[in-house]
Short mmCIF file of C-alpha atoms and ligand atoms in Angstrom, two decimals:
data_model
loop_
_atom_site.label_atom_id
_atom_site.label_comp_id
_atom_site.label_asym_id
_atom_site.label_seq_id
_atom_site.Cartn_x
_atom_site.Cartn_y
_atom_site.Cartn_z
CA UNK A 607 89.30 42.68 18.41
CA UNK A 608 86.03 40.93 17.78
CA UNK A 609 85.74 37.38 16.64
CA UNK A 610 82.27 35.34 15.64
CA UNK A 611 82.24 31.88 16.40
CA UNK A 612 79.71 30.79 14.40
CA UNK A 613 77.55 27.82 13.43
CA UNK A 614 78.10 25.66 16.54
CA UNK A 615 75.51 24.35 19.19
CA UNK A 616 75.86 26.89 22.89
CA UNK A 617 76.05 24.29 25.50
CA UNK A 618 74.39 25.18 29.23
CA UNK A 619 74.02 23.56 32.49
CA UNK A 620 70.43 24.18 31.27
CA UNK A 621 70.28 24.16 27.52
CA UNK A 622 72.02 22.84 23.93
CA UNK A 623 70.97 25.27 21.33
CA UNK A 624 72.38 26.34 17.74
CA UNK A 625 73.53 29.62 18.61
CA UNK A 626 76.54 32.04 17.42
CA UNK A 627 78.74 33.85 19.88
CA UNK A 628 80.36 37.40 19.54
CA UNK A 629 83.62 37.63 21.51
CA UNK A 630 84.65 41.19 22.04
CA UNK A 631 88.52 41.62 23.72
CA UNK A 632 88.44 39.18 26.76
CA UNK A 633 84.40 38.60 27.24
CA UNK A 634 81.31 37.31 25.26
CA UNK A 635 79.35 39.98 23.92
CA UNK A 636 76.62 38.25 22.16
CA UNK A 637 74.89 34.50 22.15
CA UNK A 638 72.01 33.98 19.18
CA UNK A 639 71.61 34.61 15.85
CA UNK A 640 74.47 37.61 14.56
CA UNK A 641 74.56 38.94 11.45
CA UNK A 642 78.11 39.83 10.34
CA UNK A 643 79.75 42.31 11.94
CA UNK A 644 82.07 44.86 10.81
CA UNK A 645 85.76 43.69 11.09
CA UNK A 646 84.84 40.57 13.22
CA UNK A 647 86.92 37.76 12.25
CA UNK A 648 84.77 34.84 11.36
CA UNK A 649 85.60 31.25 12.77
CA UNK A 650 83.41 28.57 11.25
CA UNK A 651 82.54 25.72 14.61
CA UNK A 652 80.02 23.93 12.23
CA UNK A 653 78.47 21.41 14.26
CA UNK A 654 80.63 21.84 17.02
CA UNK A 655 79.41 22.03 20.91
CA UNK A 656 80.60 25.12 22.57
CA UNK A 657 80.93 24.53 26.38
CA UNK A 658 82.59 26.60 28.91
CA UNK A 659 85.69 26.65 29.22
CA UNK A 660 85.99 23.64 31.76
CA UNK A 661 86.85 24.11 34.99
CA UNK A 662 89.06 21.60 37.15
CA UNK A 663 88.93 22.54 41.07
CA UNK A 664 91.37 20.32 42.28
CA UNK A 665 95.04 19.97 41.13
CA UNK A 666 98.07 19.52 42.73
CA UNK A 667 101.08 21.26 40.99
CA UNK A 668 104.44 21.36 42.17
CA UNK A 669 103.64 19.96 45.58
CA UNK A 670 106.23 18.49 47.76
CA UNK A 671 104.72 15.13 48.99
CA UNK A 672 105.69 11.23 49.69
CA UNK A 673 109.13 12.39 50.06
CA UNK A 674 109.58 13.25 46.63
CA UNK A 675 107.85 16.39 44.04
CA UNK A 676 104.86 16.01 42.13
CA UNK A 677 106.30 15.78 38.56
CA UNK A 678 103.92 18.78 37.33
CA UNK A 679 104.61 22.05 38.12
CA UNK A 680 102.33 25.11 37.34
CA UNK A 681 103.94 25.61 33.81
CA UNK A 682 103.63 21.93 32.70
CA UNK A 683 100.06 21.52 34.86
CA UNK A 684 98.58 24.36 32.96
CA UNK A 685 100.25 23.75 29.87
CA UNK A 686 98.28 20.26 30.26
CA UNK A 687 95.08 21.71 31.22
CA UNK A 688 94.31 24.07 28.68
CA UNK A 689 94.93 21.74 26.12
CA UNK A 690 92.82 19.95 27.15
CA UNK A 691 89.93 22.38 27.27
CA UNK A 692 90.51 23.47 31.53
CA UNK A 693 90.47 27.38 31.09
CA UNK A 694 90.34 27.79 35.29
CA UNK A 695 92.36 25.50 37.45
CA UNK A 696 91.96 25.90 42.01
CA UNK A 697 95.13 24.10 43.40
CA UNK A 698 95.88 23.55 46.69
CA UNK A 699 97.87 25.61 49.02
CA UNK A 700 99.30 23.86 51.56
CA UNK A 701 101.08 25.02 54.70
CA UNK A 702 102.56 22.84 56.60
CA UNK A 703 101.90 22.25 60.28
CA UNK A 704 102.56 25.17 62.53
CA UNK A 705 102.86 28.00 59.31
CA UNK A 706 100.51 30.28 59.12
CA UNK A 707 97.87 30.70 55.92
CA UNK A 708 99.15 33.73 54.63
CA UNK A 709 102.90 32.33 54.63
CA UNK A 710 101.47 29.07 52.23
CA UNK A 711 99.67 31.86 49.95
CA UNK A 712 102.54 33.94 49.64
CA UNK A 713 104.37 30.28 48.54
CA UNK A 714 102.03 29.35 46.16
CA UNK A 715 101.45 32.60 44.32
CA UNK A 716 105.27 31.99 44.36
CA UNK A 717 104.84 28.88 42.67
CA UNK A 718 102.02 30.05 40.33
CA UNK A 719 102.16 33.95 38.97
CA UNK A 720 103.59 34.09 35.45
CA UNK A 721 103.91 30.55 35.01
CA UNK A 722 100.03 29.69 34.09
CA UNK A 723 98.76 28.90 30.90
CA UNK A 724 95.21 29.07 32.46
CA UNK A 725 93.35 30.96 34.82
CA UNK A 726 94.06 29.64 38.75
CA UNK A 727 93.04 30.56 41.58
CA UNK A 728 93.74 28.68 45.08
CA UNK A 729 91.83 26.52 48.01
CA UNK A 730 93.40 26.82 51.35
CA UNK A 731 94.69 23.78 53.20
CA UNK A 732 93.60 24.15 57.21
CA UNK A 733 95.74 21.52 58.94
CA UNK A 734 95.93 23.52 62.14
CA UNK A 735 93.79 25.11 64.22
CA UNK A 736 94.56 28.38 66.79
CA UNK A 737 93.40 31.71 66.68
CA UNK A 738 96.03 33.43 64.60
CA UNK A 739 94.62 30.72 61.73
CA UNK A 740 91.12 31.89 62.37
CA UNK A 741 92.32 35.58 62.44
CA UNK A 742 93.70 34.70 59.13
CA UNK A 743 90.65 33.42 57.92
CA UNK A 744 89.27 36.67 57.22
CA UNK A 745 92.65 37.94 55.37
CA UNK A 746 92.36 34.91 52.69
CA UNK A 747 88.72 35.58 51.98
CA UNK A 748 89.70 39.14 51.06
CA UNK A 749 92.40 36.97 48.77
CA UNK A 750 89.60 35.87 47.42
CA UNK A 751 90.28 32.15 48.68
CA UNK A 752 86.61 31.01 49.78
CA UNK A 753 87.29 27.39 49.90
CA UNK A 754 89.32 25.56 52.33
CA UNK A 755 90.18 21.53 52.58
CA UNK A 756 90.72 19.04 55.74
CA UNK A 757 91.68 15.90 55.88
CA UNK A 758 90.65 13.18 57.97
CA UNK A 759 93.54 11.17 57.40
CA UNK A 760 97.46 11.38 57.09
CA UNK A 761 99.07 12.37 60.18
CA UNK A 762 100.79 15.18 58.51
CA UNK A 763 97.57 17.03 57.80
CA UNK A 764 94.15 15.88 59.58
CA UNK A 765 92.75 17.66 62.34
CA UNK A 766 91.18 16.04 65.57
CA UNK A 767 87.18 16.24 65.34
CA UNK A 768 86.78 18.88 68.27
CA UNK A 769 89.08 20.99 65.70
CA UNK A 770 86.85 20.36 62.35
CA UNK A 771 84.44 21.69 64.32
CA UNK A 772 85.95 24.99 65.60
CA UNK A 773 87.15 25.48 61.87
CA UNK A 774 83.80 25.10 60.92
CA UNK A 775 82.33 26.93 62.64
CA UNK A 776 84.43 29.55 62.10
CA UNK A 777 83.67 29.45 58.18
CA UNK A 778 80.05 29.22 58.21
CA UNK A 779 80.42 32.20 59.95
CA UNK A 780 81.96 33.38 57.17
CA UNK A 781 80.51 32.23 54.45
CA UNK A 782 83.39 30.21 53.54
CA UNK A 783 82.96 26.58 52.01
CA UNK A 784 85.14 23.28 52.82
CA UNK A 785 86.42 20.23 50.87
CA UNK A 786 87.15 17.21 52.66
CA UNK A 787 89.30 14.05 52.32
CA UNK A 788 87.35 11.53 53.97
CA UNK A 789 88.95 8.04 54.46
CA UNK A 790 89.32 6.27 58.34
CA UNK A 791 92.81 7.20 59.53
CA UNK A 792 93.65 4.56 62.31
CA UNK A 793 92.13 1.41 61.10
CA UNK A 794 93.93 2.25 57.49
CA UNK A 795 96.96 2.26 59.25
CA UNK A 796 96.45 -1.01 61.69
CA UNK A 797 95.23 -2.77 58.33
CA UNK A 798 98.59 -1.34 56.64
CA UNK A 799 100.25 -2.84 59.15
CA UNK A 800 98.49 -6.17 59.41
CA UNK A 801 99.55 -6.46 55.73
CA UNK A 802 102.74 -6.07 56.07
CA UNK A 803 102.97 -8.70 58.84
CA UNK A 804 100.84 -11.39 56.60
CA UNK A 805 104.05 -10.80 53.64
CA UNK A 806 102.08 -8.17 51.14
CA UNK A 807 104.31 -5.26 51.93
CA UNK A 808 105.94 -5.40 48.11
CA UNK A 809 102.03 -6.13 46.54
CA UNK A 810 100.39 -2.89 45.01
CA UNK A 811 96.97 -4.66 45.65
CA UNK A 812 97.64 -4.47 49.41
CA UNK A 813 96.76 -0.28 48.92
CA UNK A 814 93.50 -0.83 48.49
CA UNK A 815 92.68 -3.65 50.69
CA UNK A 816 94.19 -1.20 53.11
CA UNK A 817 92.09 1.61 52.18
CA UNK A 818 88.54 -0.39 51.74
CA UNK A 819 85.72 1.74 50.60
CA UNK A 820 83.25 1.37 54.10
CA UNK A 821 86.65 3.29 55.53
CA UNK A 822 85.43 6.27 53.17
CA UNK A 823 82.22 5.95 54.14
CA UNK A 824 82.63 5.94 57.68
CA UNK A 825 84.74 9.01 57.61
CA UNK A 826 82.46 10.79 55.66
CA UNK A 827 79.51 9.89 57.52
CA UNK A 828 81.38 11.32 61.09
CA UNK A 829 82.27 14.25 59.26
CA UNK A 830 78.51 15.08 57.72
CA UNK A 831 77.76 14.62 61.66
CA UNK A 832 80.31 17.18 62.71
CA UNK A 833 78.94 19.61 59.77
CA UNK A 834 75.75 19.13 61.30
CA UNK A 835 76.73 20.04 64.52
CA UNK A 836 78.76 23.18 63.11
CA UNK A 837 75.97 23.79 60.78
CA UNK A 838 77.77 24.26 58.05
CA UNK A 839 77.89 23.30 54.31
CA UNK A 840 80.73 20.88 52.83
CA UNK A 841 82.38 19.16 49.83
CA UNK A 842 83.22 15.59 50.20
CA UNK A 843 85.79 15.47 47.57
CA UNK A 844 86.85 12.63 44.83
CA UNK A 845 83.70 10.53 46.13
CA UNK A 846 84.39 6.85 45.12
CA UNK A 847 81.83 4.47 46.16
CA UNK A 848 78.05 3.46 46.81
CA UNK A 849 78.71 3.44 50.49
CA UNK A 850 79.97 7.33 50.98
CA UNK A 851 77.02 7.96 48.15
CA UNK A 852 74.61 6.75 50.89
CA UNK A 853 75.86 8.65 53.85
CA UNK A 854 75.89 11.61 51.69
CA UNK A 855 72.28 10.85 50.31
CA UNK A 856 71.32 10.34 54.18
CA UNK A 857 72.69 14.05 55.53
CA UNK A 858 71.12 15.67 52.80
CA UNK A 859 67.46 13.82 53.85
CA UNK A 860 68.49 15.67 57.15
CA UNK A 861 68.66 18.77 56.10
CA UNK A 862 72.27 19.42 55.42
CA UNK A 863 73.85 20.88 52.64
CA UNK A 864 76.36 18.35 50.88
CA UNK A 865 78.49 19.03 47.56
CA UNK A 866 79.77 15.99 46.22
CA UNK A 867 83.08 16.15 43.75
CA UNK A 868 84.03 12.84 41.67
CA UNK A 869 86.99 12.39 39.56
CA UNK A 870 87.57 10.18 35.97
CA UNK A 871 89.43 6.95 37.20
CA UNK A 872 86.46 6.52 39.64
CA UNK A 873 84.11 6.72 36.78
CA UNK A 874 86.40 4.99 34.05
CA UNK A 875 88.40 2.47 35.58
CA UNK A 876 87.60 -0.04 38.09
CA UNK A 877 90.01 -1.86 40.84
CA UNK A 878 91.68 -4.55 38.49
CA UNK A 879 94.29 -2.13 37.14
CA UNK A 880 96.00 -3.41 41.03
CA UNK A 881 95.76 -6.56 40.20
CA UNK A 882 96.41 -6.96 36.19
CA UNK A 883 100.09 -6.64 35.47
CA UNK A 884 103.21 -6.19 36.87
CA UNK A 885 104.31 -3.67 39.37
CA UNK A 886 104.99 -0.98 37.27
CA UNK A 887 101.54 -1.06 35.78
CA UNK A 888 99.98 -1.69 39.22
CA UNK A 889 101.75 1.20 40.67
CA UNK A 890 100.76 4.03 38.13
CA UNK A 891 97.04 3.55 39.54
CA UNK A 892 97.91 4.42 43.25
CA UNK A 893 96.01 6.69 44.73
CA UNK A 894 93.77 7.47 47.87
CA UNK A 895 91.24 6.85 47.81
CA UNK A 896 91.73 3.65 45.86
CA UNK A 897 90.01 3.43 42.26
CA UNK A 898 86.78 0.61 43.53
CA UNK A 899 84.93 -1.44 41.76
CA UNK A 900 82.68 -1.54 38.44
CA UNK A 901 79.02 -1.25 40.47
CA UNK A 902 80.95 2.05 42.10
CA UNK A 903 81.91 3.53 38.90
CA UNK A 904 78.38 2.65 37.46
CA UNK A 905 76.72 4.03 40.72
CA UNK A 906 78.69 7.31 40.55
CA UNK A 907 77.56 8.05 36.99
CA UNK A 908 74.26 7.60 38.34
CA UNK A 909 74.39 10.10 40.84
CA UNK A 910 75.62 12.69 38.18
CA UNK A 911 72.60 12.10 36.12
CA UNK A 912 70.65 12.47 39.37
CA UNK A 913 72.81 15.81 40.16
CA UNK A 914 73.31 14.04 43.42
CA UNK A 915 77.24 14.18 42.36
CA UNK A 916 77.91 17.86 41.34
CA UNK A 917 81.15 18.16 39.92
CA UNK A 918 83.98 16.27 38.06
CA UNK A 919 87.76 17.24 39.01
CA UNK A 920 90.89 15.02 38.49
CA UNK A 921 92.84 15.46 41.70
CA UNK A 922 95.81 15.70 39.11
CA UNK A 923 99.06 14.85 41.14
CA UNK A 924 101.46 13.24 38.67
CA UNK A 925 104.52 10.94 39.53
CA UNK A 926 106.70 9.76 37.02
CA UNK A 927 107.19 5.83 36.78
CA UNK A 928 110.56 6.42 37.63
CA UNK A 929 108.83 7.91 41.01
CA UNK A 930 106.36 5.20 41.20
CA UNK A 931 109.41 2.91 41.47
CA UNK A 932 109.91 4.36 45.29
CA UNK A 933 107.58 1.32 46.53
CA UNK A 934 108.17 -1.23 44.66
CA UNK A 935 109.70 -2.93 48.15
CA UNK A 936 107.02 -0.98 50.35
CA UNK A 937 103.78 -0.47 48.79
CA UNK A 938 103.02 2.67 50.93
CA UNK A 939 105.83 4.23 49.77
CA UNK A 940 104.33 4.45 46.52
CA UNK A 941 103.43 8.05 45.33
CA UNK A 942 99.83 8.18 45.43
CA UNK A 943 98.37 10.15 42.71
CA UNK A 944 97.35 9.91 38.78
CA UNK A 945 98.10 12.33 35.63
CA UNK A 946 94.44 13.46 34.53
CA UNK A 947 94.24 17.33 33.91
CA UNK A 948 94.60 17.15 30.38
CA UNK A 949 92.29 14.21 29.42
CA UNK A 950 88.94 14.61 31.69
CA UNK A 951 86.72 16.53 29.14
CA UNK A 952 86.98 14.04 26.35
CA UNK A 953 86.98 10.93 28.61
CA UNK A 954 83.77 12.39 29.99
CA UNK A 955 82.19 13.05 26.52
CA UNK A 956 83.17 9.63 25.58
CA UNK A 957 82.44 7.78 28.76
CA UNK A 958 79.58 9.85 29.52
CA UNK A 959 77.89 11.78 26.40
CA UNK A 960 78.28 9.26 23.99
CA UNK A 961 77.68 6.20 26.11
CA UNK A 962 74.52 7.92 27.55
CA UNK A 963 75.26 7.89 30.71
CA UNK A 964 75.12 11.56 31.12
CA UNK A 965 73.64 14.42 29.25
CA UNK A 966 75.71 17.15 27.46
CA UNK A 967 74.19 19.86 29.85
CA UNK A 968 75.27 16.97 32.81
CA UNK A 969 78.51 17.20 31.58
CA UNK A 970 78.37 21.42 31.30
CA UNK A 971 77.44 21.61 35.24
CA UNK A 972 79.78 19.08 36.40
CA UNK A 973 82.93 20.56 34.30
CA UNK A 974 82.15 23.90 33.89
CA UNK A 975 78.73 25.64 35.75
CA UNK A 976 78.87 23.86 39.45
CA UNK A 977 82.58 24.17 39.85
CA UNK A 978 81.80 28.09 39.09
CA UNK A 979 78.56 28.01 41.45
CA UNK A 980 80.71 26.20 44.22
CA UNK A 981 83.64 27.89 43.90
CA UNK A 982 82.56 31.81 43.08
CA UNK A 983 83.51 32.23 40.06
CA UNK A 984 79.92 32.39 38.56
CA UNK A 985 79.07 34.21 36.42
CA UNK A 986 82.19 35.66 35.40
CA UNK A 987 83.24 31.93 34.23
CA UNK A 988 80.97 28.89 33.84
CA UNK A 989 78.67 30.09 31.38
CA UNK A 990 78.69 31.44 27.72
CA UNK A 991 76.59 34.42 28.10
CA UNK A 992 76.91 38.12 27.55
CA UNK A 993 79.34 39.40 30.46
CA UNK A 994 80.90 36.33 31.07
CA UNK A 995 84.64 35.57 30.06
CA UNK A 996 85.28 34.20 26.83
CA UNK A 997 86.70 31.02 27.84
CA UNK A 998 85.26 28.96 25.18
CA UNK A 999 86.13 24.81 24.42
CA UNK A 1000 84.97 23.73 20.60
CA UNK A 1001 84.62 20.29 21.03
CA UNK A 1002 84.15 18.42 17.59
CA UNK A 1003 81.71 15.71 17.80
CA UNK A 1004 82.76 14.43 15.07
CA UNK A 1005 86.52 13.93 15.05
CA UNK A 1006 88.29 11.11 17.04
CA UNK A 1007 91.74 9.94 18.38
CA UNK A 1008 93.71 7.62 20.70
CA UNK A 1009 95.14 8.86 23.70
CA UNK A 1010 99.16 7.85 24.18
CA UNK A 1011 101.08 9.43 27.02
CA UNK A 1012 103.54 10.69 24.21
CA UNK A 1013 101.16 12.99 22.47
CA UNK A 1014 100.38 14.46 25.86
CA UNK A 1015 101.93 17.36 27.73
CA UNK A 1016 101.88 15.84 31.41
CA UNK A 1017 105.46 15.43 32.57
CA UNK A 1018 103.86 12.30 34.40
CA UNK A 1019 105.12 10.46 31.28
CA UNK A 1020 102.28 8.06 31.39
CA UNK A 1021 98.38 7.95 30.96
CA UNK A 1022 95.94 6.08 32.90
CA UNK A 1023 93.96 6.29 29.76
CA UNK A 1024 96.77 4.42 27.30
CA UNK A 1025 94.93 3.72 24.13
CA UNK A 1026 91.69 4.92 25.00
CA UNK A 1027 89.87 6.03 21.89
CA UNK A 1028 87.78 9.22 22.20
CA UNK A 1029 84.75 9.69 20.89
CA UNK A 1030 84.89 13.25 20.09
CA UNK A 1031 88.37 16.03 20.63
CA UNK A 1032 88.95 19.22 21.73
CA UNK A 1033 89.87 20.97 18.88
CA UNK A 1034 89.66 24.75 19.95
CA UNK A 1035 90.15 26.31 23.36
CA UNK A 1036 89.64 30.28 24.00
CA UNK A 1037 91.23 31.74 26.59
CA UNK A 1038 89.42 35.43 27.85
CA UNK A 1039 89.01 35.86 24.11
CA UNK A 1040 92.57 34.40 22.99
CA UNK A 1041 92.37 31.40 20.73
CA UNK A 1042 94.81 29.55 23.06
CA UNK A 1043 94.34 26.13 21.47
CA UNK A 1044 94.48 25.11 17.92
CA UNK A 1045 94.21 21.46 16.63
CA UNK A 1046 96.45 20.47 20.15
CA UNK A 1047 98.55 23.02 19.80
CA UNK A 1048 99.31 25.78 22.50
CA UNK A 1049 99.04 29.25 20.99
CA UNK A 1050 101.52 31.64 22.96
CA UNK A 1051 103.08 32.65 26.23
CA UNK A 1052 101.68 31.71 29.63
CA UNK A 1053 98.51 34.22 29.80
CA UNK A 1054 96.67 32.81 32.95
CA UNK A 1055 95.80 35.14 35.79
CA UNK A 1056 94.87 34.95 39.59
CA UNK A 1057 91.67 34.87 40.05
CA UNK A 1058 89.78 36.20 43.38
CA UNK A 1059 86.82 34.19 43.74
CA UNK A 1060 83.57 35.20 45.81
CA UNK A 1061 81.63 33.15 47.89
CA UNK A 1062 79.74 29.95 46.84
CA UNK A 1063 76.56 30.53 45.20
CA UNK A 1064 75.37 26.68 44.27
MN1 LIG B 2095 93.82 15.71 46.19
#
């Protein structure tokens, strides 16, 4: 079946131009000026931006963490995204220590095929290092997995330094690229514990005193060091603060090649959501790294503008409040994560388009084209062209609405974003060619597939 979407403006990492689109079956046939074609369906976008469809490259669904499970699963997660205009979704695989890569694949394909309502593909966690894992290596960039993750904190997952490097060095071998959670592990914990001691154990605000943003930066700047050693490219992901910015800004005067990821409640909120209200409200903002302060946020949008910060994700990891209540008595018992697939693409527009702190093309190549580049899904998704996949958002300009956790589909139950008014809605999403979205609503079964990415090409 053909369809012509026609009358709204293309939008590019590169360009904004008035341009109709011919969708034949799953892909874009045609981008300019069409004529009508025989037994196209016509869908009138009038004045509406077409991006592509956005792409969110870091989500945790139905993840078993802080003693409890993340309240989204794949179905719900996905569900969540598309509506929000995400077409591709990379979660995190996970294995836990001693397990072997292919066993945490074969678990979250588990988790994943036949439940997606998007496109998905996966990162894989490295949280150990031996030779069967760099064997495996190999095997999961056949997978199509091209993107890995370390942590340099929590005890359950970081690596020792002399191990970071091993790993890699075994990637850039390979061509393979690495996201990193950078925040100090030890001093985090003395701090936590120093807290405690002084009385604050029950106070949300004690989470990010714990977790202060020079911690950040000092883990990323020893891990750009250890990339430099390896010589190898790397993400520092959900970047927070003016500090890490620097230390970023300072390997890449050095030579090194540094992707940069950011997420919404670093750009839209700022750190008095732990100290405003009760601990309910308090608690729903948890998450590590902490949100920081106003100059951060403003600093951050900055670097978009500048391309210095390359992509957007949401680092979606919902708890319900009922979860949230686990550390009410024990603040680091406190689920850390935030609800935020569904929302990012019109919080951006409003925060950033409208507000002018970033361009619609900014916003393009940090939703859609970089996470494609980075990730290896270019050209395929990422760009409305002929070739590509017709994932297609039409955002209306024009329209407008208040977002309330009970119009959304998160099973997190709450927003961060409770009575935000957006400038601007997603009121279409195409799926490989499938209106999947109409107006907020969900158009059929689950139709995402697995997708086997290539190798980075940013
Ligand atoms: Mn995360």
């Amino acid at each position: 079946m053909k369809t012509i979407l026609r009358g709204g403006y293309v939008v590019s990492g590169r360009s904004c131009r008035r341009a109709d689109v011919l969708i034949d079956g799953e892909q874009i046939t045609q981008v300019g000026h069409l004529d009508e074609t025989a037994g196209a369906r016509v869908i009138d976008v009038k004045d509406c931006y077409l991006f592509p469809g956005f792409i969110d490259a870091h989500t945790h669904f139905a993840l078993d963490v802080c003693n409890t499970t993340t309240a989204d699963d794949f179905a719900s997660g996905t569900y969540s995204a598309l509506r929000g205009g995400t077409t591709t979704v990379i979660d995190f695989a996970c294995p836990d220590k001693g397990e072997t890569l292919r066993h945490a694949l074969a678990l979250w394909h588990g988790k994943a095929d036949g439940k997606c309502y998007c496109d998905y593909g996966f990162h894989m966690t490295i949280d150990d290092w031996n030779e069967q894992i760099e064997r495996e290596l190999d095997e999961m960039i056949d997978e199509g997995i091209t993107s890995f993750k370390m942590y340099l904190t929590y005890p359950a997952m970081m690596l020792p330094d002399g191990d970071i490097y091993r790993a890699l060095t075994a990637l850039r071998k390979r061509g393979g690229i690495c996201g990193f959670h950078c925040e100090n592990a030890g001093v985090i914990d003395a701090r936590i514990e120093e807290l405690k001691a002084g009385g604050h154990g029950a106070d949300v605000y004690a989470h990010p005193l714990s977790r202060p943003d020079y911690l950040e930066a000092e883990a990323v700047a020893r891990l750009l060091r250890i990339a430099q050693a390896a010589d190898c490219p790397v993400i520092i992901v959900h970047t927070t603060n003016r500090a890490a910015l620097r230390e970023i800004e300072a390997a890449r005067k050095r030579g090194q090649t540094v992707y940069s990821e950011t997420c919404p409640q670093y750009l839209l909120l700022d750190d008095s959501v732990y100290y405003a209200g009760d601990y309910s409200m308090a608690a729903r903002y948890v998450c590590a790294p902490p949100i920081r302060s106003k100059a951060d946020a403003e600093a951050l949008w900055r670097a978009l503008r500048h391309d210095r910060v390359q992509t957007i994700s949401t680092d979606h990891c919902a708890f319900t409040l009922a979860q949230k209540e686990m550390g009410r008595e024990d603040f680091t018992k406190i689920p850390g994560g935030l609800p935020g697939v569904e929302t990012r693409g019109e919080l951006i527009y409003t925060a950033g388009v409208a507000q002018k702190r970033l361009g619609l093309r900014g916003m393009c190549r940090a939703l859609s084209e970089n996470p494609a580049k980075l990730y290896g899904l270019y050209p395929r998704k990422g760009i409305i062209a002929p070739g590509s996949d017709a994932d297609i958002v039409v955002y209306d300009p024009h329209a407008s609405h208040i977002l309330r956790a009970q119009d959304l589909s998160s099973k997190a139950g709450y927003t961060p974003y409770e009575g935000f008014r957006t400038e601007g809605a997603v009121s279409q999403v195409f799926l490989r060619g499938t209106l999947a979205v109409n107006g907020g609503t969900v158009i059929g079964a689950p139709n995402g597939i697995y997708l086997k990415r290539n190798l980075c090409s940013l």
